[in-house]
Amino acid sequence: MAEHLQSPPSDLDDAIADDDLTIVRMTARTGAALATLIVPTYHLIEFINGTDPSLLWQHAAWRAPVLVVAFIILARWAVDPRGRGTAILLKALSLALMVMIFGLFTTAWLHPDGDPERMTRGLIMTTFALALLTLKGGRELLAIYVAPFTLSMVVLWRAGVDLTALGLRLVDPLMMLVVAVLIAELFHRIRQHSASLRTELVRLASIDALTGLHNRRHLDSRAGAEMARARRHKTPFSVIIGDLDHFKRINDRHGHNIGDMVLRRVAELVRQNLREEDLAVRWGGEEFLLLLPGVDEAGATQAAEKVRVILAETRLDCDGHEIHVTISLGVAEYAGEHEFRDLVKRADEAMYRAKQTGRNRVCKASDGLDADFERTPAA
C-alpha cells in the first residue's frame, strides 16, 4: 500500500518549515542576548581590574563585531518577528565569536600584560557555546572554527612564540573542540530525527489509513486555497463525488476484509488516472471526492467518465476473488460559492441523481439546476 500513498500536504510541510525557522530564531535570539550580556561584562571586569589601556582597547576591537552582530539580531527581531535572514546572522554571530576569542587568545600571548591562561578558559567556554549555536552539526562547527584557529596559529608562529608551550596550552581547548563537535552533531541528528517524526505525523494526520488517499483534514485547507485562487485569478476548478454502487452487497457476500481490499484497489485506480495536481480524498465509507484545479465542468465530466469506465471494465483481484464494482459520480464546477460545502452539496446532489437514474453513470450539477428530485438513500 505504501507505493500509492499520497505525499504530505504542502501546507503542513510549510508548518514544519516554520517550526524549523522558529528553532533558528530562538537560537539566534538567545545567543545574541547572552553575547550582549557576557561580552561587555568581561570587558567591564578587565576595566575594574586595571587592565592596561592599550590591551583594553585591543580587546574592545575584538569584542565589538560580536556585539554589532548581536544587536542586529535583536533589532531585526524587534522589527521583523518572523526573522527573515536569521540563519545567516546566526552563522555570522558564531563566526564573530570565534574570531573574537582567537583574537583575544593571540593578543594575550603577544602583549606583555596578556593573560593566556584566562583566554584559554575563554576559548574553552566559547567552543562549547559554539556547539549550541551551530544547527548543522559538527561539520559546520569545524568550518567556523578552522579559519580563526589557523590564522591565530600562523600569527603566533610568525611572532616567534614557543610552540611547545603553545601546544600544551591548547590541549584542553582542542579536547573541548572534540566534545563540541560531538555535541553539535548529536543535536543536529536529534533535530533531523525530530523533523522526520513530524513529517510522518503530518502524513498520518492527513492520509486515510485504509486507502492511502488524503482525508478530510487535508481537504479543508486545500479547498480554501483553491477557492481563493479561483476568486483571485478567475480560474475554474471542479469537484467530483463518486460512490460505489451496491457496496454493501460486497461486504455482505464476501466480508468486510474483501470490502476493504476493494476500497484500496479502487483508490489505486482512481489515483493512477488523475493528474499530479489533482487531489483524491476518501470522503467517507465507499465515497470518494476528487478536487480538480484548473478544470471546468466539461473537463471534470470527462475525468469522471474515465474513472467510471475503468472501474466498470476492471475485475478487481481481492484475495482470490474477482470483484466487479461500478461507481456513480456527480460533477460540480466552482460557481463562486462562499463555502466549500455548498460546492460539495451540488456535486453530491448530482451523484444522487446518477444513483437514482440507473447507477454506473456521471451526472453534472448544471444538468439538475431546474430538477426537483427527492434525495433518498442509495447504495
mmCIF file of N, CA, C and O in Angstrom, residues 182-277:
data_model
loop_
_atom_site.group_PDB
_atom_site.id
_atom_site.type_symbol
_atom_site.label_atom_id
_atom_site.label_comp_id
_atom_site.label_asym_id
_atom_site.label_seq_id
_atom_site.Cartn_x
_atom_site.Cartn_y
_atom_site.Cartn_z
ATOM 1 N N LEU A 182 31.109 16.633 18.748
ATOM 2 C CA LEU A 182 30.192 15.521 19.029
ATOM 3 C C LEU A 182 28.836 16.028 19.498
ATOM 4 O O LEU A 182 27.786 15.514 19.095
ATOM 5 N N ILE A 183 28.852 17.051 20.360
ATOM 6 C CA ILE A 183 27.584 17.607 20.852
ATOM 7 C C ILE A 183 26.797 18.232 19.709
ATOM 8 O O ILE A 183 25.587 18.020 19.573
ATOM 9 N N ALA A 184 27.484 19.022 18.872
ATOM 10 C CA ALA A 184 26.808 19.670 17.744
ATOM 11 C C ALA A 184 26.218 18.637 16.797
ATOM 12 O O ALA A 184 25.088 18.788 16.313
ATOM 13 N N GLU A 185 26.968 17.573 16.539
ATOM 14 C CA GLU A 185 26.478 16.528 15.636
ATOM 15 C C GLU A 185 25.296 15.779 16.255
ATOM 16 O O GLU A 185 24.323 15.448 15.569
ATOM 17 N N LEU A 186 25.389 15.533 17.562
ATOM 18 C CA LEU A 186 24.297 14.847 18.252
ATOM 19 C C LEU A 186 23.020 15.680 18.192
ATOM 20 O O LEU A 186 21.948 15.166 17.837
ATOM 21 N N PHE A 187 23.118 16.957 18.509
ATOM 22 C CA PHE A 187 21.942 17.820 18.460
ATOM 23 C C PHE A 187 21.379 17.909 17.048
ATOM 24 O O PHE A 187 20.164 17.931 16.849
ATOM 25 N N HIS A 188 22.285 17.979 16.067
ATOM 26 C CA HIS A 188 21.841 18.049 14.674
ATOM 27 C C HIS A 188 21.057 16.807 14.285
ATOM 28 O O HIS A 188 19.989 16.896 13.665
ATOM 29 N N ARG A 189 21.534 15.641 14.689
ATOM 30 C CA ARG A 189 20.842 14.399 14.337
ATOM 31 C C ARG A 189 19.534 14.259 15.103
ATOM 32 O O ARG A 189 18.562 13.705 14.580
ATOM 33 N N ILE A 190 19.514 14.742 16.331
ATOM 34 C CA ILE A 190 18.258 14.732 17.085
ATOM 35 C C ILE A 190 17.227 15.607 16.383
ATOM 36 O O ILE A 190 16.052 15.231 16.254
ATOM 37 N N ARG A 191 17.662 16.789 15.921
ATOM 38 C CA ARG A 191 16.729 17.672 15.204
ATOM 39 C C ARG A 191 16.263 17.031 13.906
ATOM 40 O O ARG A 191 15.086 17.149 13.530
ATOM 41 N N GLN A 192 17.158 16.367 13.193
ATOM 42 C CA GLN A 192 16.766 15.683 11.957
ATOM 43 C C GLN A 192 15.747 14.581 12.250
ATOM 44 O O GLN A 192 14.761 14.430 11.521
ATOM 45 N N HIS A 193 16.005 13.809 13.299
ATOM 46 C CA HIS A 193 15.074 12.731 13.662
ATOM 47 C C HIS A 193 13.730 13.312 14.062
ATOM 48 O O HIS A 193 12.672 12.782 13.681
ATOM 49 N N SER A 194 13.761 14.403 14.810
ATOM 50 C CA SER A 194 12.517 15.061 15.205
ATOM 51 C C SER A 194 11.747 15.546 13.988
ATOM 52 O O SER A 194 10.516 15.420 13.919
ATOM 53 N N ALA A 195 12.473 16.107 13.002
ATOM 54 C CA ALA A 195 11.820 16.589 11.780
ATOM 55 C C ALA A 195 11.183 15.433 11.012
ATOM 56 O O ALA A 195 10.074 15.562 10.481
ATOM 57 N N SER A 196 11.879 14.292 10.953
ATOM 58 C CA SER A 196 11.317 13.145 10.232
ATOM 59 C C SER A 196 10.081 12.608 10.946
ATOM 60 O O SER A 196 9.118 12.190 10.309
ATOM 61 N N LEU A 197 10.104 12.651 12.286
ATOM 62 C CA LEU A 197 8.925 12.217 13.031
ATOM 63 C C LEU A 197 7.754 13.164 12.794
ATOM 64 O O LEU A 197 6.611 12.732 12.649
ATOM 65 N N ARG A 198 8.044 14.479 12.737
ATOM 66 C CA ARG A 198 6.977 15.435 12.477
ATOM 67 C C ARG A 198 6.392 15.230 11.083
ATOM 68 O O ARG A 198 5.175 15.310 10.896
ATOM 69 N N THR A 199 7.264 14.940 10.123
ATOM 70 C CA THR A 199 6.790 14.691 8.761
ATOM 71 C C THR A 199 5.883 13.463 8.729
ATOM 72 O O THR A 199 4.839 13.458 8.075
ATOM 73 N N GLU A 200 6.290 12.420 9.455
ATOM 74 C CA GLU A 200 5.479 11.210 9.492
ATOM 75 C C GLU A 200 4.141 11.466 10.184
ATOM 76 O O GLU A 200 3.101 10.971 9.746
ATOM 77 N N LEU A 201 4.157 12.256 11.250
ATOM 78 C CA LEU A 201 2.916 12.588 11.932
ATOM 79 C C LEU A 201 1.997 13.391 11.012
ATOM 80 O O LEU A 201 0.776 13.197 11.007
ATOM 81 N N VAL A 202 2.597 14.299 10.238
ATOM 82 C CA VAL A 202 1.816 15.077 9.277
ATOM 83 C C VAL A 202 1.156 14.144 8.268
ATOM 84 O O VAL A 202 -0.028 14.272 7.944
ATOM 85 N N ARG A 203 1.933 13.179 7.778
ATOM 86 C CA ARG A 203 1.399 12.245 6.789
ATOM 87 C C ARG A 203 0.254 11.426 7.382
ATOM 88 O O ARG A 203 -0.801 11.265 6.766
ATOM 89 N N LEU A 204 0.485 10.920 8.595
ATOM 90 C CA LEU A 204 -0.543 10.108 9.229
ATOM 91 C C LEU A 204 -1.804 10.915 9.520
ATOM 92 O O LEU A 204 -2.916 10.390 9.465
ATOM 93 N N ALA A 205 -1.626 12.193 9.830
ATOM 94 C CA ALA A 205 -2.778 13.033 10.162
ATOM 95 C C ALA A 205 -3.582 13.423 8.936
ATOM 96 O O ALA A 205 -4.742 13.807 9.046
ATOM 97 N N SER A 206 -2.986 13.322 7.753
ATOM 98 C CA SER A 206 -3.664 13.805 6.553
ATOM 99 C C SER A 206 -3.988 12.701 5.552
ATOM 100 O O SER A 206 -4.555 12.976 4.500
ATOM 101 N N ILE A 207 -3.633 11.465 5.875
ATOM 102 C CA ILE A 207 -3.837 10.350 4.950
ATOM 103 C C ILE A 207 -4.821 9.346 5.546
ATOM 104 O O ILE A 207 -4.739 9.007 6.734
ATOM 105 N N ASP A 208 -5.746 8.882 4.743
ATOM 106 C CA ASP A 208 -6.657 7.835 5.165
ATOM 107 C C ASP A 208 -5.894 6.516 5.268
ATOM 108 O O ASP A 208 -5.251 6.081 4.301
ATOM 109 N N ALA A 209 -5.936 5.895 6.434
ATOM 110 C CA ALA A 209 -5.113 4.718 6.684
ATOM 111 C C ALA A 209 -5.468 3.541 5.790
ATOM 112 O O ALA A 209 -4.601 2.742 5.436
ATOM 113 N N LEU A 210 -6.727 3.413 5.403
ATOM 114 C CA LEU A 210 -7.138 2.251 4.625
ATOM 115 C C LEU A 210 -6.753 2.379 3.157
ATOM 116 O O LEU A 210 -6.191 1.459 2.571
ATOM 117 N N THR A 211 -7.045 3.525 2.561
ATOM 118 C CA THR A 211 -6.877 3.668 1.111
ATOM 119 C C THR A 211 -5.585 4.371 0.700
ATOM 120 O O THR A 211 -5.169 4.261 -0.454
ATOM 121 N N GLY A 212 -4.951 5.104 1.621
ATOM 122 C CA GLY A 212 -3.761 5.862 1.247
ATOM 123 C C GLY A 212 -4.071 7.173 0.568
ATOM 124 O O GLY A 212 -3.158 7.908 0.205
ATOM 125 N N LEU A 213 -5.357 7.492 0.398
ATOM 126 C CA LEU A 213 -5.730 8.786 -0.150
ATOM 127 C C LEU A 213 -5.759 9.820 0.970
ATOM 128 O O LEU A 213 -5.735 9.484 2.155
ATOM 129 N N HIS A 214 -5.822 11.090 0.585
ATOM 130 C CA HIS A 214 -5.949 12.124 1.598
ATOM 131 C C HIS A 214 -7.300 12.021 2.301
ATOM 132 O O HIS A 214 -8.254 11.454 1.771
ATOM 133 N N ASN A 215 -7.358 12.567 3.511
ATOM 134 C CA ASN A 215 -8.600 12.582 4.250
ATOM 135 C C ASN A 215 -9.186 13.992 4.286
ATOM 136 O O ASN A 215 -8.645 14.921 3.692
ATOM 137 N N ARG A 216 -10.278 14.150 4.995
ATOM 138 C CA ARG A 216 -10.977 15.438 5.019
ATOM 139 C C ARG A 216 -10.137 16.530 5.665
ATOM 140 O O ARG A 216 -10.296 17.702 5.341
ATOM 141 N N ARG A 217 -9.276 16.165 6.588
ATOM 142 C CA ARG A 217 -8.454 17.163 7.265
ATOM 143 C C ARG A 217 -7.635 17.962 6.260
ATOM 144 O O ARG A 217 -7.555 19.189 6.323
ATOM 145 N N HIS A 218 -7.006 17.251 5.330
ATOM 146 C CA HIS A 218 -6.221 17.958 4.326
ATOM 147 C C HIS A 218 -7.107 18.696 3.338
ATOM 148 O O HIS A 218 -6.780 19.800 2.898
ATOM 149 N N LEU A 219 -8.237 18.085 3.003
ATOM 150 C CA LEU A 219 -9.134 18.717 2.041
ATOM 151 C C LEU A 219 -9.583 20.098 2.522
ATOM 152 O O LEU A 219 -9.697 21.032 1.721
ATOM 153 N N ASP A 220 -9.814 20.246 3.818
ATOM 154 C CA ASP A 220 -10.302 21.519 4.339
ATOM 155 C C ASP A 220 -9.358 22.664 3.980
ATOM 156 O O ASP A 220 -9.790 23.729 3.525
ATOM 157 N N SER A 221 -8.058 22.458 4.184
ATOM 158 C CA SER A 221 -7.106 23.529 3.877
ATOM 159 C C SER A 221 -6.898 23.684 2.377
ATOM 160 O O SER A 221 -6.781 24.800 1.867
ATOM 161 N N ARG A 222 -6.859 22.564 1.655
ATOM 162 C CA ARG A 222 -6.633 22.622 0.209
ATOM 163 C C ARG A 222 -7.812 23.295 -0.491
ATOM 164 O O ARG A 222 -7.629 24.087 -1.432
ATOM 165 N N ALA A 223 -9.018 23.005 -0.035
ATOM 166 C CA ALA A 223 -10.210 23.580 -0.660
ATOM 167 C C ALA A 223 -10.228 25.094 -0.500
ATOM 168 O O ALA A 223 -10.551 25.826 -1.439
ATOM 169 N N GLY A 224 -9.876 25.563 0.696
ATOM 170 C CA GLY A 224 -9.831 27.008 0.907
ATOM 171 C C GLY A 224 -8.841 27.687 -0.014
ATOM 172 O O GLY A 224 -9.121 28.765 -0.554
ATOM 173 N N ALA A 225 -7.685 27.053 -0.213
ATOM 174 C CA ALA A 225 -6.675 27.625 -1.106
ATOM 175 C C ALA A 225 -7.169 27.663 -2.550
ATOM 176 O O ALA A 225 -6.940 28.639 -3.278
ATOM 177 N N GLU A 226 -7.851 26.602 -2.981
ATOM 178 C CA GLU A 226 -8.351 26.559 -4.354
ATOM 179 C C GLU A 226 -9.439 27.611 -4.585
ATOM 180 O O GLU A 226 -9.491 28.248 -5.647
ATOM 181 N N MET A 227 -10.308 27.800 -3.597
ATOM 182 C CA MET A 227 -11.353 28.809 -3.736
ATOM 183 C C MET A 227 -10.748 30.216 -3.808
ATOM 184 O O MET A 227 -11.174 31.043 -4.611
ATOM 185 N N ALA A 228 -9.746 30.462 -2.971
ATOM 186 C CA ALA A 228 -9.086 31.775 -3.004
ATOM 187 C C ALA A 228 -8.395 32.006 -4.336
ATOM 188 O O ALA A 228 -8.450 33.104 -4.909
ATOM 189 N N ARG A 229 -7.755 30.964 -4.877
ATOM 190 C CA ARG A 229 -7.079 31.096 -6.168
ATOM 191 C C ARG A 229 -8.088 31.336 -7.292
ATOM 192 O O ARG A 229 -7.854 32.155 -8.192
ATOM 193 N N ALA A 230 -9.209 30.631 -7.226
ATOM 194 C CA ALA A 230 -10.225 30.799 -8.263
ATOM 195 C C ALA A 230 -10.799 32.212 -8.253
ATOM 196 O O ALA A 230 -11.045 32.810 -9.307
ATOM 197 N N ARG A 231 -11.026 32.770 -7.067
ATOM 198 C CA ARG A 231 -11.558 34.131 -6.981
ATOM 199 C C ARG A 231 -10.537 35.151 -7.468
ATOM 200 O O ARG A 231 -10.879 36.113 -8.155
ATOM 201 N N ARG A 232 -9.272 34.929 -7.086
ATOM 202 C CA ARG A 232 -8.245 35.919 -7.410
ATOM 203 C C ARG A 232 -7.890 35.913 -8.897
ATOM 204 O O ARG A 232 -7.731 36.963 -9.516
ATOM 205 N N HIS A 233 -7.753 34.722 -9.474
ATOM 206 C CA HIS A 233 -7.288 34.613 -10.859
ATOM 207 C C HIS A 233 -8.405 34.280 -11.858
ATOM 208 O O HIS A 233 -8.130 34.130 -13.053
ATOM 209 N N LYS A 234 -9.628 34.146 -11.361
ATOM 210 C CA LYS A 234 -10.769 33.825 -12.229
ATOM 211 C C LYS A 234 -10.541 32.524 -12.988
ATOM 212 O O LYS A 234 -10.871 32.394 -14.171
ATOM 213 N N THR A 235 -9.965 31.544 -12.295
ATOM 214 C CA THR A 235 -9.717 30.239 -12.910
ATOM 215 C C THR A 235 -10.717 29.229 -12.361
ATOM 216 O O THR A 235 -11.164 29.340 -11.220
ATOM 217 N N PRO A 236 -11.060 28.225 -13.169
ATOM 218 C CA PRO A 236 -12.048 27.238 -12.714
ATOM 219 C C PRO A 236 -11.411 26.144 -11.860
ATOM 220 O O PRO A 236 -10.190 25.941 -11.883
ATOM 221 N N PHE A 237 -12.220 25.481 -11.108
ATOM 222 C CA PHE A 237 -11.859 24.184 -10.538
ATOM 223 C C PHE A 237 -13.166 23.446 -10.270
ATOM 224 O O PHE A 237 -14.233 24.052 -10.144
ATOM 225 N N SER A 238 -13.061 22.147 -10.225
ATOM 226 C CA SER A 238 -14.275 21.335 -10.102
ATOM 227 C C SER A 238 -14.106 20.261 -9.036
ATOM 228 O O SER A 238 -12.984 19.907 -8.650
ATOM 229 N N VAL A 239 -15.251 19.768 -8.596
ATOM 230 C CA VAL A 239 -15.305 18.707 -7.599
ATOM 231 C C VAL A 239 -16.108 17.544 -8.166
ATOM 232 O O VAL A 239 -17.140 17.748 -8.810
ATOM 233 N N ILE A 240 -15.609 16.348 -7.942
ATOM 234 C CA ILE A 240 -16.323 15.126 -8.322
ATOM 235 C C ILE A 240 -16.545 14.312 -7.051
ATOM 236 O O ILE A 240 -15.616 14.116 -6.267
ATOM 237 N N ILE A 241 -17.757 13.847 -6.861
ATOM 238 C CA ILE A 241 -18.037 12.910 -5.771
ATOM 239 C C ILE A 241 -18.513 11.606 -6.390
ATOM 240 O O ILE A 241 -19.425 11.598 -7.222
ATOM 241 N N GLY A 242 -17.847 10.523 -6.002
ATOM 242 C CA GLY A 242 -18.218 9.204 -6.503
ATOM 243 C C GLY A 242 -18.571 8.262 -5.364
ATOM 244 O O GLY A 242 -17.946 8.305 -4.300
ATOM 245 N N ASP A 243 -19.561 7.431 -5.599
ATOM 246 C CA ASP A 243 -19.993 6.467 -4.584
ATOM 247 C C ASP A 243 -20.115 5.103 -5.253
ATOM 248 O O ASP A 243 -20.777 4.963 -6.299
ATOM 249 N N LEU A 244 -19.464 4.095 -4.663
ATOM 250 C CA LEU A 244 -19.508 2.753 -5.246
ATOM 251 C C LEU A 244 -20.923 2.207 -5.180
ATOM 252 O O LEU A 244 -21.621 2.344 -4.166
ATOM 253 N N ASP A 245 -21.328 1.572 -6.252
ATOM 254 C CA ASP A 245 -22.690 1.049 -6.341
ATOM 255 C C ASP A 245 -22.798 -0.302 -5.629
ATOM 256 O O ASP A 245 -21.952 -1.189 -5.815
ATOM 257 N N HIS A 246 -23.847 -0.434 -4.842
ATOM 258 C CA HIS A 246 -24.156 -1.702 -4.158
ATOM 259 C C HIS A 246 -22.963 -2.235 -3.358
ATOM 260 O O HIS A 246 -22.731 -3.458 -3.315
ATOM 261 N N PHE A 247 -22.236 -1.347 -2.726
ATOM 262 C CA PHE A 247 -21.038 -1.791 -1.996
ATOM 263 C C PHE A 247 -21.415 -2.668 -0.795
ATOM 264 O O PHE A 247 -20.666 -3.573 -0.416
ATOM 265 N N LYS A 248 -22.567 -2.423 -0.217
ATOM 266 C CA LYS A 248 -22.996 -3.223 0.933
ATOM 267 C C LYS A 248 -23.109 -4.701 0.562
ATOM 268 O O LYS A 248 -22.826 -5.581 1.389
ATOM 269 N N ARG A 249 -23.508 -4.952 -0.679
ATOM 270 C CA ARG A 249 -23.633 -6.350 -1.116
ATOM 271 C C ARG A 249 -22.273 -7.047 -1.090
ATOM 272 O O ARG A 249 -22.184 -8.242 -0.781
ATOM 273 N N ILE A 250 -21.227 -6.303 -1.438
ATOM 274 C CA ILE A 250 -19.876 -6.892 -1.422
ATOM 275 C C ILE A 250 -19.496 -7.261 0.001
ATOM 276 O O ILE A 250 -18.981 -8.359 0.260
ATOM 277 N N ASN A 251 -19.746 -6.358 0.939
ATOM 278 C CA ASN A 251 -19.443 -6.663 2.338
ATOM 279 C C ASN A 251 -20.267 -7.835 2.850
ATOM 280 O O ASN A 251 -19.762 -8.717 3.563
ATOM 281 N N ASP A 252 -21.536 -7.865 2.490
ATOM 282 C CA ASP A 252 -22.407 -8.948 2.963
ATOM 283 C C ASP A 252 -22.017 -10.287 2.364
ATOM 284 O O ASP A 252 -22.068 -11.325 3.038
ATOM 285 N N ARG A 253 -21.609 -10.283 1.106
ATOM 286 C CA ARG A 253 -21.315 -11.537 0.411
ATOM 287 C C ARG A 253 -19.905 -12.046 0.697
ATOM 288 O O ARG A 253 -19.695 -13.256 0.887
ATOM 289 N N HIS A 254 -18.922 -11.122 0.733
ATOM 290 C CA HIS A 254 -17.522 -11.553 0.840
ATOM 291 C C HIS A 254 -16.864 -11.185 2.168
ATOM 292 O O HIS A 254 -15.753 -11.643 2.447
ATOM 293 N N GLY A 255 -17.507 -10.367 2.957
ATOM 294 C CA GLY A 255 -16.911 -9.971 4.235
ATOM 295 C C GLY A 255 -16.243 -8.606 4.141
ATOM 296 O O GLY A 255 -15.907 -8.114 3.056
ATOM 297 N N HIS A 256 -16.053 -8.022 5.306
ATOM 298 C CA HIS A 256 -15.502 -6.664 5.336
ATOM 299 C C HIS A 256 -14.029 -6.611 4.930
ATOM 300 O O HIS A 256 -13.565 -5.584 4.438
ATOM 301 N N ASN A 257 -13.291 -7.700 5.130
ATOM 302 C CA ASN A 257 -11.889 -7.691 4.694
ATOM 303 C C ASN A 257 -11.789 -7.533 3.183
ATOM 304 O O ASN A 257 -10.957 -6.759 2.675
ATOM 305 N N ILE A 258 -12.639 -8.271 2.457
ATOM 306 C CA ILE A 258 -12.660 -8.128 0.998
ATOM 307 C C ILE A 258 -13.161 -6.743 0.616
ATOM 308 O O ILE A 258 -12.649 -6.103 -0.303
ATOM 309 N N GLY A 259 -14.160 -6.253 1.369
ATOM 310 C CA GLY A 259 -14.650 -4.901 1.103
ATOM 311 C C GLY A 259 -13.546 -3.859 1.248
ATOM 312 O O GLY A 259 -13.440 -2.931 0.433
ATOM 313 N N ASP A 260 -12.703 -4.024 2.277
ATOM 314 C CA ASP A 260 -11.584 -3.095 2.456
ATOM 315 C C ASP A 260 -10.596 -3.192 1.292
ATOM 316 O O ASP A 260 -10.052 -2.175 0.831
ATOM 317 N N MET A 261 -10.358 -4.416 0.821
ATOM 318 C CA MET A 261 -9.449 -4.582 -0.313
ATOM 319 C C MET A 261 -10.020 -3.915 -1.559
ATOM 320 O O MET A 261 -9.279 -3.320 -2.358
ATOM 321 N N VAL A 262 -11.327 -4.014 -1.743
ATOM 322 C CA VAL A 262 -11.965 -3.348 -2.884
ATOM 323 C C VAL A 262 -11.731 -1.835 -2.808
ATOM 324 O O VAL A 262 -11.383 -1.186 -3.801
ATOM 325 N N LEU A 263 -11.909 -1.268 -1.629
ATOM 326 C CA LEU A 263 -11.702 0.175 -1.469
ATOM 327 C C LEU A 263 -10.260 0.562 -1.795
ATOM 328 O O LEU A 263 -10.010 1.600 -2.429
ATOM 329 N N ARG A 264 -9.311 -0.278 -1.372
ATOM 330 C CA ARG A 264 -7.907 0.020 -1.686
ATOM 331 C C ARG A 264 -7.643 -0.060 -3.179
ATOM 332 O O ARG A 264 -6.940 0.794 -3.743
ATOM 333 N N ARG A 265 -8.197 -1.074 -3.832
ATOM 334 C CA ARG A 265 -7.976 -1.213 -5.278
ATOM 335 C C ARG A 265 -8.627 -0.054 -6.045
ATOM 336 O O ARG A 265 -8.050 0.481 -6.996
ATOM 337 N N VAL A 266 -9.810 0.322 -5.630
ATOM 338 C CA VAL A 266 -10.476 1.448 -6.286
ATOM 339 C C VAL A 266 -9.658 2.723 -6.092
ATOM 340 O O VAL A 266 -9.479 3.509 -7.033
ATOM 341 N N ALA A 267 -9.166 2.932 -4.880
ATOM 342 C CA ALA A 267 -8.352 4.117 -4.616
ATOM 343 C C ALA A 267 -7.123 4.141 -5.514
ATOM 344 O O ALA A 267 -6.732 5.194 -6.039
ATOM 345 N N GLU A 268 -6.481 2.988 -5.700
ATOM 346 C CA GLU A 268 -5.314 2.915 -6.586
ATOM 347 C C GLU A 268 -5.676 3.302 -8.010
ATOM 348 O O GLU A 268 -4.968 4.081 -8.660
ATOM 349 N N LEU A 269 -6.777 2.745 -8.509
ATOM 350 C CA LEU A 269 -7.185 3.044 -9.880
ATOM 351 C C LEU A 269 -7.536 4.526 -10.047
ATOM 352 O O LEU A 269 -7.189 5.150 -11.053
ATOM 353 N N VAL A 270 -8.222 5.074 -9.066
ATOM 354 C CA VAL A 270 -8.582 6.493 -9.143
ATOM 355 C C VAL A 270 -7.330 7.363 -9.183
ATOM 356 O O VAL A 270 -7.189 8.248 -10.014
ATOM 357 N N ARG A 271 -6.407 7.103 -8.266
ATOM 358 C CA ARG A 271 -5.191 7.911 -8.176
ATOM 359 C C ARG A 271 -4.362 7.806 -9.457
ATOM 360 O O ARG A 271 -3.776 8.792 -9.926
ATOM 361 N N GLN A 272 -4.283 6.616 -10.017
ATOM 362 C CA GLN A 272 -3.481 6.394 -11.218
ATOM 363 C C GLN A 272 -4.032 7.132 -12.433
ATOM 364 O O GLN A 272 -3.302 7.372 -13.392
ATOM 365 N N ASN A 273 -5.312 7.480 -12.389
ATOM 366 C CA ASN A 273 -5.937 8.099 -13.553
ATOM 367 C C ASN A 273 -6.260 9.580 -13.326
ATOM 368 O O ASN A 273 -7.098 10.151 -14.020
ATOM 369 N N LEU A 274 -5.568 10.188 -12.376
ATOM 370 C CA LEU A 274 -5.671 11.628 -12.158
ATOM 371 C C LEU A 274 -4.332 12.289 -12.444
ATOM 372 O O LEU A 274 -3.281 11.635 -12.480
ATOM 373 N N ARG A 275 -4.366 13.582 -12.617
ATOM 374 C CA ARG A 275 -3.135 14.340 -12.801
ATOM 375 C C ARG A 275 -2.411 14.479 -11.459
ATOM 376 O O ARG A 275 -2.999 14.291 -10.397
ATOM 377 N N GLU A 276 -1.151 14.857 -11.514
ATOM 378 C CA GLU A 276 -0.367 15.017 -10.292
ATOM 379 C C GLU A 276 -0.960 16.082 -9.381
ATOM 380 O O GLU A 276 -0.949 15.957 -8.149
ATOM 381 N N GLU A 277 -1.491 17.143 -9.990
ATOM 382 C CA GLU A 277 -2.007 18.252 -9.186
ATOM 383 C C GLU A 277 -3.411 18.005 -8.647
ATOM 384 O O GLU A 277 -3.914 18.767 -7.821
#
